[in-house]
Amino acid sequence: MRRLVRTFLRISHDSDVWPVVLVLFTVLVPAVCLLWFMSAAMRNEHFAARQKLADVYRRQLASSQARLERYWNQTVTELENFARTTPASVAFAKCVQSGRVDSVVILDGQGHILYPNAPAAFDLVSGELEQKWAGANRIEYLGKDFNAAASRYEALSKETTNINAAARALQAQARCLVRAGRTDAAIRVVNEVLGGERYARATDPQGRLIVANAELMALELLTNRAAPAFRSTARRLQQRLMDYENPVLAASQRRFLMKELQRLSPNIELPTLNAEELAAAVSENDLKGALVSSSTGTQQERGRFSLSAQRGEGRGEGWEAPDRLADSNVSGSHDPSPSIPLPVEGRGKFALQRSVVAGLWQFTPPDRRVLALVRSENLLARLRPVIAADNLPADAEITLLPPEADNAAAFVTLPAGGSLPGWRLALSFKDPRFFDTTTANRTTVYLWTGILVVAAMGILTLLAVRLLRRQMALAQLKNDLVATVSHELKTPLSSMRVLVDTLLDSEKIEEQKVREYLQLIAQENDRLSRVIQNFLTFSRMERKKHTFDFVPVPPRQVIDAAVAVVRERFAALGCRFEAAVEENLPDVMADPDALATALINLLDNAYKYSEDIKHIALRVRAENGKVFFSVRDNGIGIAPREVRRIFHPFHQVDSRLSRKGSGCGLGLSIVQNIAKAHDGEVSVDSAPGCGSTFTISLPAMPATSVRKEALA
């Protein structure tokens, strides 16, 4: 800014810059004010439109909030109904199958866990049956007579009326048959006898469902996974594990058997397995005191239920253990009703909160019979269609933000409701420019009005500035013309008048003196003629009235004509002139007089702007289908900023030198016009103090040429 101010201060007050600056200032100030008012109006309109749109979308978010509350109330009511009207295991299955939650823990209202449940241990009958059982164990484990032991166990199963004891005896029979190498017989016992309806709910002393363990054993014995027997047994075990109406099958055994069945038959679908594991994980983390209901599905459980322990894989005693009646009383080792900490909301209230398991949310209905569990990603997926608005634009979307989550691009947000504390409903645009598009129609009038006004002002300003500059340039041109003509005409006339007066005042006229004076008068007359000829030529060119007569011309003819004019002057002391013309140059289609005039003007400039010791060279060459006429000097040179201006009429690089010599600033302008009329161009290569080289390039004439005339 300071540099700009200093530049303006250095400009003369009578310069043509000040009027232009004043005109621009007069126009730009109102334009800037108009643009500022337009910008303020558009900002206000944009803000108002944003507020109105935000109010509309806030009402849509409120509608989504209401739908979300209704969804949660329906979910809670449905879960409460399942827990209140059905057994715990059935309620678990129905809650999971409803699709509203990922898993649940069924409670009794005081926080005691009903499901996932632990096996219910009990004592088998004793007495004579126990003695027979001990005898069969001795045959199996001490006598190693597995066939006899299998027969003894079979007899026990038929003698006893206790379903649990009979099922346990059949399990032992199958075990002995396997040890005896009679695998097919063992599988038949499991599928045809033990798999009957009579033993569907028989349990061992630890409370485990016997038939389910036996069917797993059969699957492990069937090595051919594609066999019909394997597929039928797997389907039967699948149905048994998915039967949540069987109160005997405990959650820990169910989880273990599900994982083993999926390991043996990966294509089997067990839709509640993930829910079982999730409920067990939460129970293990949240139980008060010493809870063991969720820990039975561990390595110890795998050892008890798996046939692989028999093969020495280190899983514990295995299902083939002695299973003595005296070792089966473990009922006192578990708390039959472990408890789980519940939220502190009062009855009638519920709220979603984080679970102790990472990535999991939980809530408890008012009757506290269900602890519902939902994974974060599934929760958002389930609620996405609930919060979606029907009349929402395609480019807008409503998302549910968990606590501590933020959406910087959200257009408007609203709390998700009392059931989801800390959660927020956020409406945002998929395209960040959507709001600008929706408000574009309201600001179009302001924008186009401003554009048209500013454009009109700009056009008028441009026209006014161009007209002003043209008038000022015309006035300056007239002033330069008057000054130049006055000087250029006055100097030779004054010189001739002085010479004539000197001759007239002489008392005695000497022939030698008269001849010298007449020669000087002739030189001044030639100078005056060239000046007048330049003015006339320039005037005709400006008015497009100059006529060129184009004929095929040898370049040497033009050079000879130009050299003949300047030879006498360039022969003076201290001037060295060289002319070099290449041989066999092609002809050019040109006006020989006009082209010679252009070269004479270049030679005059070279002479005028050279120092006392002058070295001027004229060279003609042909290259790439063009003929180049070059004039080189060792003069003062031209600054780079002046190169483009030297071809303007009446422009002189150094007016002091031109006044010291001669010239009116029209020579280079005439040269440029002549070059353009010949379909050529003139160029300059110069640097201050290093001289200048002016080159006229014209198209070389082809083999056949046509005479033509053109107006410059």
XYZ file of C-alpha atoms in Angstrom:
712
model
C 0.000 0.000 0.000
C 2.812 2.416 0.828
C 4.509 1.619 -2.473
C 1.223 2.299 -4.303
C 0.802 5.641 -2.529
C 4.364 6.666 -3.381
C 3.767 5.712 -7.013
C 0.702 7.947 -7.215
C 2.532 10.810 -5.517
C 5.325 10.593 -8.065
C 2.829 10.911 -10.942
C 2.561 14.419 -12.251
C -0.720 16.183 -11.625
C -1.124 16.885 -15.334
C -0.664 13.182 -16.207
C -3.496 11.271 -17.881
C -3.504 8.771 -14.971
C -5.378 11.022 -12.538
C -8.603 11.361 -14.550
C -8.752 7.582 -15.001
C -8.153 7.031 -11.284
C -10.888 9.502 -10.375
C -13.373 7.840 -12.731
C -12.565 4.409 -11.343
C -12.838 5.681 -7.776
C -16.187 7.311 -8.517
C -17.569 4.053 -9.898
C -15.929 1.534 -7.590
C -17.023 3.128 -4.304
C -20.781 2.735 -5.040
C -20.154 -0.743 -6.465
C -18.349 -1.853 -3.305
C -21.128 -0.420 -1.129
C -23.740 -2.207 -3.215
C -21.884 -5.494 -2.933
C -21.568 -5.049 0.836
C -25.301 -4.431 1.240
C -26.033 -7.407 -1.006
C -23.733 -9.616 1.042
C -25.411 -8.525 4.292
C -28.884 -9.141 2.809
C -27.891 -12.592 1.561
C -26.407 -13.510 4.951
C -29.607 -12.458 6.693
C -31.704 -14.361 4.195
C -29.465 -17.404 4.581
C -29.774 -17.251 8.383
C -33.549 -16.848 8.262
C -33.914 -19.743 5.821
C -31.676 -21.883 8.015
C -33.784 -21.122 11.088
C -37.030 -21.964 9.277
C -35.579 -25.191 7.891
C -34.190 -26.096 11.321
C -37.653 -25.633 12.865
C -39.177 -27.948 10.254
C -36.546 -30.616 10.782
C -36.758 -30.237 14.552
C -40.431 -31.171 14.349
C -39.460 -34.234 12.333
C -36.922 -35.155 14.982
C -39.621 -34.744 17.617
C -41.769 -37.176 15.622
C -38.848 -39.611 15.495
C -38.411 -39.157 19.238
C -42.057 -40.070 19.826
C -41.757 -43.155 17.608
C -38.627 -44.142 19.505
C -40.441 -43.868 22.832
C -43.321 -45.963 21.499
C -40.854 -48.568 20.244
C -39.194 -48.834 23.646
C -42.536 -49.037 25.447
C -43.638 -51.834 23.115
C -40.305 -53.614 23.611
C -40.524 -53.373 27.393
C -44.148 -54.500 27.435
C -43.384 -57.480 25.225
C -40.347 -58.558 27.275
C -42.266 -58.176 30.536
C -45.122 -60.270 29.157
C -42.741 -63.073 28.141
C -41.073 -63.108 31.574
C -44.359 -62.960 33.472
C -46.372 -65.558 31.545
C -43.834 -68.229 30.547
C -41.117 -70.258 32.283
C -37.679 -68.674 32.489
C -36.062 -70.707 29.692
C -39.044 -70.206 27.373
C -39.090 -66.496 28.185
C -35.409 -66.308 27.275
C -36.023 -67.949 23.903
C -39.035 -65.782 23.110
C -37.215 -62.554 24.044
C -34.299 -63.431 21.780
C -36.528 -64.637 18.943
C -38.543 -61.396 19.079
C -35.582 -59.642 17.429
C -35.810 -56.652 19.772
C -32.753 -57.600 21.866
C -29.602 -59.660 21.402
C -29.916 -61.505 24.702
C -31.608 -61.365 28.105
C -31.083 -62.520 31.643
C -34.385 -63.693 33.202
C -34.815 -62.634 36.839
C -37.376 -63.196 39.549
C -37.986 -59.513 40.317
C -35.566 -59.384 43.260
C -32.489 -59.732 41.094
C -32.065 -63.518 41.381
C -31.183 -65.184 38.100
C -33.667 -67.711 36.762
C -32.009 -68.069 33.370
C -29.171 -68.751 32.439
C -29.684 -71.437 35.055
C -27.318 -73.940 36.620
C -27.893 -77.732 36.657
C -30.070 -78.880 39.575
C -28.086 -81.567 41.434
C -29.914 -84.350 43.367
C -29.309 -87.748 45.002
C -30.244 -90.980 43.301
C -31.947 -93.768 45.251
C -29.702 -95.988 47.304
C -30.009 -99.394 48.872
C -30.068 -102.567 46.784
C -29.804 -100.588 43.516
C -26.644 -98.968 44.767
C -25.105 -102.359 45.538
C -25.899 -103.657 42.044
C -24.487 -100.479 40.566
C -21.271 -100.925 42.542
C -20.967 -104.516 41.324
C -21.293 -103.376 37.708
C -18.635 -100.719 38.313
C -16.230 -103.367 39.659
C -16.701 -105.509 36.565
C -16.049 -102.478 34.356
C -13.149 -100.799 36.114
C -11.492 -103.645 38.037
C -12.287 -106.685 35.929
C -12.063 -104.813 32.605
C -14.762 -107.158 31.265
C -16.639 -104.545 29.246
C -19.089 -106.945 27.583
C -20.166 -108.365 30.951
C -20.364 -104.863 32.414
C -22.531 -103.759 29.485
C -24.901 -106.684 30.134
C -25.034 -105.872 33.857
C -25.840 -102.167 33.118
C -28.542 -103.232 30.646
C -30.118 -105.447 33.296
C -30.023 -102.571 35.819
C -31.841 -100.293 33.366
C -34.639 -102.820 33.084
C -34.877 -103.596 36.794
C -35.181 -100.043 38.134
C -38.293 -97.973 37.897
C -36.342 -94.724 38.420
C -36.138 -93.020 35.015
C -32.937 -91.130 35.896
C -31.212 -94.294 37.147
C -32.354 -96.294 34.105
C -31.069 -93.622 31.696
C -27.790 -93.501 33.579
C -27.456 -97.286 33.287
C -28.081 -97.146 29.524
C -25.410 -94.437 29.240
C -22.974 -96.697 31.098
C -23.948 -99.648 28.836
C -23.117 -97.578 25.738
C -19.814 -96.589 27.308
C -18.835 -100.197 27.929
C -19.842 -101.222 24.406
C -17.501 -98.549 23.045
C -14.671 -99.880 25.218
C -15.397 -103.368 24.007
C -15.058 -102.159 20.406
C -18.774 -102.530 19.636
C -19.321 -98.996 18.395
C -22.378 -99.761 16.272
C -24.100 -101.419 19.183
C -23.367 -98.390 21.395
C -24.832 -96.039 18.781
C -27.982 -98.214 18.550
C -28.416 -98.023 22.318
C -28.181 -94.252 22.180
C -30.463 -93.715 19.197
C -33.035 -96.497 19.629
C -33.293 -96.946 23.377
C -31.929 -93.944 25.237
C -33.220 -91.549 22.574
C -36.830 -92.535 23.252
C -39.443 -90.238 24.755
C -39.247 -92.108 28.100
C -35.760 -90.726 28.843
C -36.192 -87.229 27.301
C -35.844 -85.499 30.689
C -33.644 -87.948 32.573
C -30.664 -86.346 34.366
C -27.515 -87.488 36.087
C -26.686 -86.635 39.725
C -25.140 -83.341 38.592
C -28.424 -82.301 36.935
C -27.195 -82.769 33.359
C -29.508 -84.086 30.637
C -28.278 -87.609 29.960
C -29.705 -88.176 26.488
C -28.122 -84.981 25.146
C -24.667 -86.068 26.347
C -25.219 -89.539 24.888
C -26.208 -88.125 21.500
C -23.053 -85.986 21.469
C -21.096 -89.186 22.190
C -22.795 -90.863 19.231
C -21.866 -87.974 16.934
C -18.238 -88.242 17.993
C -18.291 -91.977 17.278
C -19.726 -91.462 13.780
C -16.680 -90.516 11.752
C -18.559 -90.265 8.463
C -20.109 -86.773 8.644
C -22.130 -87.384 5.478
C -23.802 -90.575 6.760
C -27.611 -90.461 7.274
C -27.145 -91.663 10.867
C -24.873 -88.705 11.622
C -27.274 -86.200 10.048
C -30.327 -87.614 11.825
C -28.551 -87.679 15.185
C -27.311 -84.125 14.685
C -30.812 -82.904 13.794
C -32.279 -84.678 16.837
C -29.667 -83.082 19.124
C -30.305 -79.707 17.496
C -34.038 -79.987 18.219
C -33.313 -81.044 21.779
C -31.012 -78.048 22.362
C -33.512 -75.623 20.853
C -36.330 -77.031 22.988
C -36.488 -74.362 25.706
C -39.659 -75.905 27.163
C -37.551 -78.697 28.643
C -36.760 -77.351 32.126
C -34.143 -80.026 32.794
C -31.573 -78.868 30.233
C -29.504 -76.215 32.038
C -28.065 -73.193 30.207
C -24.466 -74.184 30.907
C -24.945 -77.677 29.400
C -26.937 -76.190 26.504
C -24.114 -73.765 25.639
C -21.489 -76.479 25.760
C -23.477 -78.914 23.640
C -24.317 -76.159 21.107
C -20.658 -75.333 20.621
C -19.706 -79.006 20.337
C -22.516 -79.673 17.864
C -21.471 -76.686 15.762
C -17.885 -77.928 15.850
C -18.887 -81.385 14.614
C -21.510 -80.139 12.139
C -20.830 -76.517 11.088
C -23.961 -76.366 8.910
C -26.269 -76.825 11.889
C -28.076 -73.585 12.753
C -28.285 -72.639 16.425
C -29.762 -69.112 16.436
C -29.686 -68.687 20.217
C -26.051 -69.673 20.785
C -24.736 -66.095 20.634
C -27.498 -64.967 22.972
C -26.638 -67.782 25.427
C -22.966 -66.810 25.482
C -23.778 -63.114 25.832
C -26.122 -63.752 28.768
C -23.511 -65.972 30.425
C -20.810 -63.314 29.989
C -22.979 -60.626 31.582
C -23.992 -62.938 34.417
C -20.366 -63.765 35.176
C -19.457 -60.062 35.344
C -22.499 -58.750 37.204
C -23.359 -61.403 39.802
C -23.104 -60.490 43.472
C -21.157 -62.915 45.584
C -19.895 -66.314 44.483
C -21.845 -67.075 41.304
C -21.243 -70.280 39.425
C -24.279 -70.580 37.194
C -22.402 -69.192 34.178
C -19.082 -70.861 34.823
C -20.116 -74.447 34.070
C -19.589 -74.001 30.350
C -15.796 -73.885 30.793
C -12.989 -76.394 30.333
C -14.237 -78.454 33.263
C -17.667 -78.769 31.591
C -16.022 -79.745 28.343
C -14.149 -82.493 30.206
C -17.261 -83.918 31.766
C -19.377 -83.976 28.622
C -16.856 -84.846 25.923
C -15.965 -88.295 24.717
C -12.505 -86.985 23.808
C -11.390 -87.196 27.426
C -11.445 -90.987 27.045
C -8.765 -90.606 24.359
C -6.255 -88.970 26.649
C -6.704 -85.306 25.575
C -6.537 -83.953 29.124
C -10.143 -82.778 29.526
C -10.784 -84.257 32.975
C -12.345 -87.555 33.967
C -14.660 -87.799 30.936
C -18.140 -89.239 30.623
C -16.741 -92.704 31.252
C -15.929 -91.913 34.932
C -17.123 -94.400 37.638
C -20.062 -92.092 38.403
C -20.466 -93.690 41.815
C -23.650 -92.674 43.570
C -21.683 -91.593 46.582
C -19.719 -89.076 44.395
C -22.756 -87.453 42.858
C -24.010 -85.344 45.751
C -22.882 -81.829 44.820
C -26.102 -80.042 45.602
C -24.537 -78.026 48.354
C -21.787 -76.542 46.219
C -23.905 -73.972 44.318
C -26.164 -71.104 45.200
C -29.431 -72.106 43.533
C -30.563 -68.465 43.107
C -27.658 -66.099 42.419
C -28.505 -62.424 42.117
C -27.532 -59.702 39.702
C -27.289 -55.949 40.372
C -30.103 -54.030 38.733
C -30.427 -50.337 37.772
C -31.607 -48.036 40.532
C -34.565 -46.556 38.620
C -37.835 -46.632 40.454
C -40.698 -48.826 39.375
C -42.321 -47.601 36.199
C -39.062 -46.211 34.825
C -36.334 -47.731 32.711
C -33.290 -46.373 30.881
C -30.635 -47.707 28.579
C -27.185 -47.844 30.155
C -23.782 -49.294 29.419
C -23.084 -52.867 30.425
C -19.896 -54.113 32.048
C -19.193 -55.939 28.776
C -17.596 -53.646 26.211
C -19.805 -52.658 23.291
C -22.975 -53.765 25.090
C -26.018 -51.845 26.379
C -28.612 -53.051 28.864
C -31.930 -52.003 30.365
C -34.396 -53.463 32.849
C -38.196 -53.159 32.506
C -40.105 -51.742 35.483
C -41.057 -55.167 36.908
C -37.319 -56.113 36.975
C -37.917 -59.575 35.551
C -35.671 -59.118 32.513
C -32.201 -57.690 32.028
C -32.208 -56.932 28.277
C -28.870 -56.881 26.435
C -28.226 -55.188 23.084
C -24.985 -54.804 21.174
C -24.167 -51.266 20.016
C -24.122 -52.022 16.305
C -27.339 -54.068 16.468
C -29.059 -51.416 18.544
C -28.333 -48.739 15.948
C -29.421 -51.072 13.132
C -32.745 -51.866 14.867
C -33.513 -48.240 15.643
C -32.574 -46.870 12.212
C -35.947 -47.734 10.583
C -37.758 -46.578 13.729
C -36.355 -43.043 13.654
C -36.510 -42.675 9.850
C -38.991 -40.029 8.688
C -41.312 -40.721 5.755
C -41.242 -37.206 4.244
C -37.537 -36.619 4.723
C -35.604 -35.418 1.637
C -33.434 -38.008 -0.042
C -30.277 -36.042 0.785
C -31.069 -35.870 4.520
C -30.778 -38.612 7.122
C -31.522 -39.021 10.821
C -28.959 -40.833 12.946
C -28.866 -41.875 16.579
C -25.774 -40.691 18.442
C -24.622 -42.590 21.559
C -23.428 -40.617 24.579
C -20.087 -38.863 24.094
C -20.433 -39.262 20.326
C -20.529 -36.145 18.186
C -21.551 -35.320 14.645
C -20.023 -32.009 13.622
C -21.953 -32.040 10.347
C -25.355 -32.358 12.080
C -27.810 -29.688 10.966
C -30.051 -30.027 14.050
C -30.066 -32.359 17.085
C -32.589 -33.354 19.748
C -32.413 -35.591 22.858
C -33.480 -39.151 22.055
C -35.835 -39.326 25.047
C -35.910 -40.372 28.670
C -35.375 -44.048 27.858
C -32.041 -43.265 26.206
C -30.291 -40.784 28.526
C -27.371 -39.040 26.837
C -28.376 -40.272 23.382
C -29.264 -37.716 20.716
C -31.141 -37.702 17.439
C -29.164 -35.858 14.766
C -30.315 -34.773 11.322
C -27.574 -34.168 8.781
C -27.252 -33.853 5.024
C -25.389 -36.383 2.908
C -24.267 -33.533 0.681
C -22.842 -30.597 2.710
C -24.054 -28.225 -0.024
C -27.659 -29.396 0.262
C -28.721 -26.453 2.423
C -27.060 -24.002 0.059
C -29.045 -25.576 -2.768
C -32.336 -25.298 -0.902
C -31.755 -21.607 -0.126
C -30.400 -20.742 -3.566
C -33.848 -19.849 -4.932
C -34.393 -17.293 -2.196
C -31.125 -15.507 -2.878
C -31.244 -15.711 -6.677
C -33.058 -12.391 -7.004
C -30.508 -10.576 -4.861
C -27.611 -12.254 -6.591
C -28.736 -11.593 -10.160
C -29.768 -8.055 -9.353
C -26.358 -7.318 -7.925
C -24.587 -9.052 -10.791
C -26.548 -7.103 -13.402
C -26.038 -3.771 -11.633
C -22.329 -4.322 -11.094
C -21.941 -5.639 -14.644
C -23.717 -2.564 -16.051
C -21.577 -0.276 -13.925
C -18.479 -2.135 -15.018
C -19.366 -1.895 -18.708
C -20.197 1.798 -18.431
C -16.992 2.383 -16.496
C -14.966 0.508 -19.085
C -16.539 2.503 -21.895
C -16.007 5.760 -20.048
C -12.381 4.930 -19.251
C -11.675 3.839 -22.825
C -13.341 6.967 -24.198
C -11.476 9.148 -21.745
C -8.152 7.505 -22.498
C -8.820 7.749 -26.231
C -9.624 11.433 -25.970
C -6.587 12.028 -23.786
C -4.396 9.983 -26.121
C -5.771 11.960 -29.079
C -5.064 15.229 -27.325
C -1.582 14.061 -26.403
C -1.041 12.879 -29.976
C -2.073 16.256 -31.300
C 0.296 17.980 -28.879
C 3.129 15.647 -29.858
C 2.331 16.165 -33.523
C 2.392 19.934 -33.215
C 5.596 19.882 -31.183
C 7.303 17.375 -33.443
C 6.225 19.045 -36.676
C 7.219 22.444 -35.366
C 10.657 21.192 -34.382
C 11.292 19.012 -37.421
C 10.162 21.701 -39.876
C 11.702 24.606 -38.041
C 15.195 23.127 -37.824
C 15.874 22.593 -41.572
C 14.064 25.819 -42.516
C 16.137 27.759 -40.014
C 19.329 26.150 -41.278
C 18.462 26.969 -44.908
C 17.519 30.547 -43.968
C 20.812 31.059 -42.198
C 22.759 29.728 -45.168
C 20.803 31.867 -47.640
C 21.157 35.002 -45.464
C 24.878 34.367 -45.189
C 25.223 34.190 -48.951
C 23.128 37.313 -49.456
C 25.084 39.282 -46.892
C 28.433 38.366 -48.437
C 30.079 41.302 -50.293
C 31.928 38.941 -52.577
C 30.418 35.700 -53.697
C 32.937 32.878 -53.855
C 32.025 29.947 -56.048
C 33.497 27.366 -53.676
C 31.646 28.815 -50.710
C 28.396 29.066 -52.663
C 28.736 25.423 -53.748
C 29.308 24.302 -50.137
C 26.311 26.288 -48.874
C 24.107 25.033 -51.653
C 25.155 21.476 -50.808
C 24.182 22.070 -47.142
C 20.873 23.573 -48.268
C 20.256 20.503 -50.426
C 20.932 18.225 -47.414
C 18.503 20.168 -45.234
C 15.998 20.079 -48.052
C 16.340 16.271 -48.243
C 15.910 16.093 -44.508
C 12.788 18.251 -44.727
C 11.469 16.107 -47.568
C 11.951 12.896 -45.536
C 10.116 14.390 -42.585
C 7.220 15.506 -44.764
C 7.218 12.149 -46.569
C 7.072 10.298 -43.221
C 4.131 12.440 -42.092
C 2.307 11.815 -45.341
C 3.026 8.095 -45.260
C 1.892 7.800 -41.651
C -1.249 9.817 -42.412
C -2.162 7.571 -45.332
C -1.528 4.434 -43.290
C -3.652 5.698 -40.409
C -6.492 6.443 -42.808
C -6.009 3.092 -44.635
C -5.368 4.986 -47.834
C -1.826 3.880 -48.573
C -1.541 1.649 -51.637
C 1.223 -0.932 -52.041
C 2.240 -2.287 -55.410
C 3.440 -5.861 -54.794
C 5.796 -7.397 -57.328
C 8.437 -10.129 -57.089
C 11.527 -8.309 -55.827
C 15.050 -9.696 -55.318
C 16.220 -8.814 -51.797
C 19.476 -7.363 -53.180
C 17.500 -4.771 -55.185
C 15.888 -3.489 -51.984
C 19.234 -3.452 -50.167
C 20.914 -1.523 -52.972
C 18.149 1.091 -52.990
C 18.387 1.627 -49.229
C 22.196 1.712 -49.185
C 22.244 4.273 -52.004
C 20.235 6.683 -49.846
C 22.408 6.404 -46.723
C 25.827 5.705 -48.278
C 26.987 9.300 -48.329
C 25.944 9.968 -44.740
C 27.338 6.641 -43.442
C 30.667 7.387 -45.207
C 31.449 10.107 -42.651
C 34.441 9.802 -40.330
C 33.806 7.585 -37.294
C 31.105 5.444 -38.904
C 31.650 1.943 -40.200
C 28.872 0.436 -42.276
C 28.673 -3.180 -43.474
C 26.132 -4.805 -45.800
C 26.060 -8.610 -46.146
C 23.666 -10.370 -48.504
C 23.620 -14.135 -48.860
C 23.808 -15.641 -52.321
C 20.841 -17.233 -54.118
C 18.219 -15.576 -51.942
C 14.602 -16.200 -52.984
C 12.514 -13.283 -54.178
C 9.904 -11.680 -51.970
C 6.506 -10.382 -52.982
C 6.828 -6.740 -51.937
C 6.513 -3.070 -52.800
C 10.203 -2.227 -53.407
C 9.849 1.474 -52.543
C 7.924 0.770 -49.298
C 10.342 -1.971 -48.231
C 13.309 0.286 -48.993
C 11.646 3.048 -46.913
C 11.355 0.619 -43.967
C 15.037 -0.293 -44.184
C 16.060 3.385 -44.523
C 14.114 4.206 -41.348
C 15.861 1.377 -39.476
C 19.254 2.561 -40.730
C 18.436 6.178 -39.740
C 17.533 5.058 -36.232
C 20.719 3.005 -35.988
C 22.755 6.047 -37.025
C 20.894 8.467 -34.749
C 21.032 6.346 -31.556
C 24.659 5.214 -31.919
C 27.577 6.843 -30.160
C 30.359 8.862 -31.808
C 32.072 5.683 -33.019
C 29.313 4.001 -35.001
C 29.226 0.439 -36.260
C 26.138 -0.417 -38.320
C 25.554 -3.707 -40.118
C 22.844 -4.641 -42.629
C 22.355 -8.352 -43.242
C 19.920 -10.358 -45.385
C 19.432 -14.116 -45.013
C 16.845 -16.814 -45.801
C 15.690 -19.470 -43.362
C 12.603 -21.734 -43.013
C 10.759 -20.191 -45.970
C 11.316 -16.592 -44.845
C 13.685 -13.775 -45.738
C 15.134 -11.782 -42.845
C 16.367 -8.158 -43.170
C 18.413 -7.273 -40.054
C 19.917 -3.932 -39.000
C 22.340 -4.057 -36.083
C 24.013 -1.121 -34.302
C 26.194 -0.478 -31.278
C 23.996 2.255 -29.862
C 22.473 2.924 -26.448
C 20.105 -0.037 -26.576
C 16.509 -0.262 -25.352
C 15.214 -1.164 -21.888
C 12.880 -4.219 -21.776
C 9.921 -2.115 -20.580
C 10.286 0.148 -23.648
C 10.385 -2.607 -26.275
C 6.604 -2.796 -26.683
C 6.183 0.981 -26.820
C 8.810 1.906 -29.392
C 6.448 1.036 -32.265
C 3.796 3.482 -31.033
C 3.503 6.706 -33.074
C 5.588 9.634 -31.778
C 7.137 7.519 -29.018
C 10.878 8.037 -28.485
C 12.980 6.160 -25.995
C 15.192 9.199 -25.283
C 13.717 12.501 -26.413
C 16.946 14.283 -25.524
C 18.857 12.294 -28.128
C 16.155 12.804 -30.724
C 16.242 16.533 -30.226
C 20.021 16.488 -30.397
C 19.757 14.735 -33.777
C 16.498 14.546 -35.641
C 13.339 12.497 -35.767
C 9.660 12.655 -34.934
C 8.990 9.167 -33.543
C 7.188 7.864 -36.641
C 9.951 5.757 -38.214
C 9.357 2.485 -36.315
C 5.578 2.871 -36.536
C 5.895 3.145 -40.336
C 8.235 0.139 -40.394
C 5.704 -1.968 -38.460
C 2.824 -0.990 -40.757
C 4.871 -1.802 -43.879
C 5.906 -5.196 -42.426
C 2.287 -6.114 -41.573
C 1.138 -5.058 -45.057
C 3.683 -7.537 -46.469
C 2.355 -10.398 -44.236
C 5.533 -10.128 -42.219
C 6.576 -8.826 -38.834
C 9.285 -6.734 -37.237
C 11.104 -7.738 -34.068
C 13.803 -6.224 -31.890
C 16.582 -7.746 -29.804
C 18.176 -5.181 -27.528
C 19.582 -4.468 -24.087
C 20.664 -1.161 -22.497
C 24.247 -0.298 -23.502
C 24.578 -3.302 -25.834
C 23.079 -1.971 -29.031
C 19.976 -3.136 -30.884
C 19.093 -5.450 -33.753
C 15.868 -4.825 -35.698
C 14.711 -7.609 -38.015
C 12.007 -7.565 -40.695
C 10.865 -11.065 -41.682
C 8.895 -11.568 -44.906
C 7.580 -14.754 -46.515
C 9.792 -15.995 -49.336
C 8.036 -16.036 -52.697
C 7.128 -19.496 -54.016
C 8.119 -20.730 -57.451
C 5.113 -19.034 -59.073
C 3.864 -15.679 -57.888
C 0.921 -13.469 -58.627
C 1.095 -9.709 -58.700
C -1.241 -8.131 -56.199
C -2.156 -4.844 -54.643
C -3.343 -4.369 -51.081
C -4.358 -1.496 -48.884
C -2.231 -1.065 -45.768
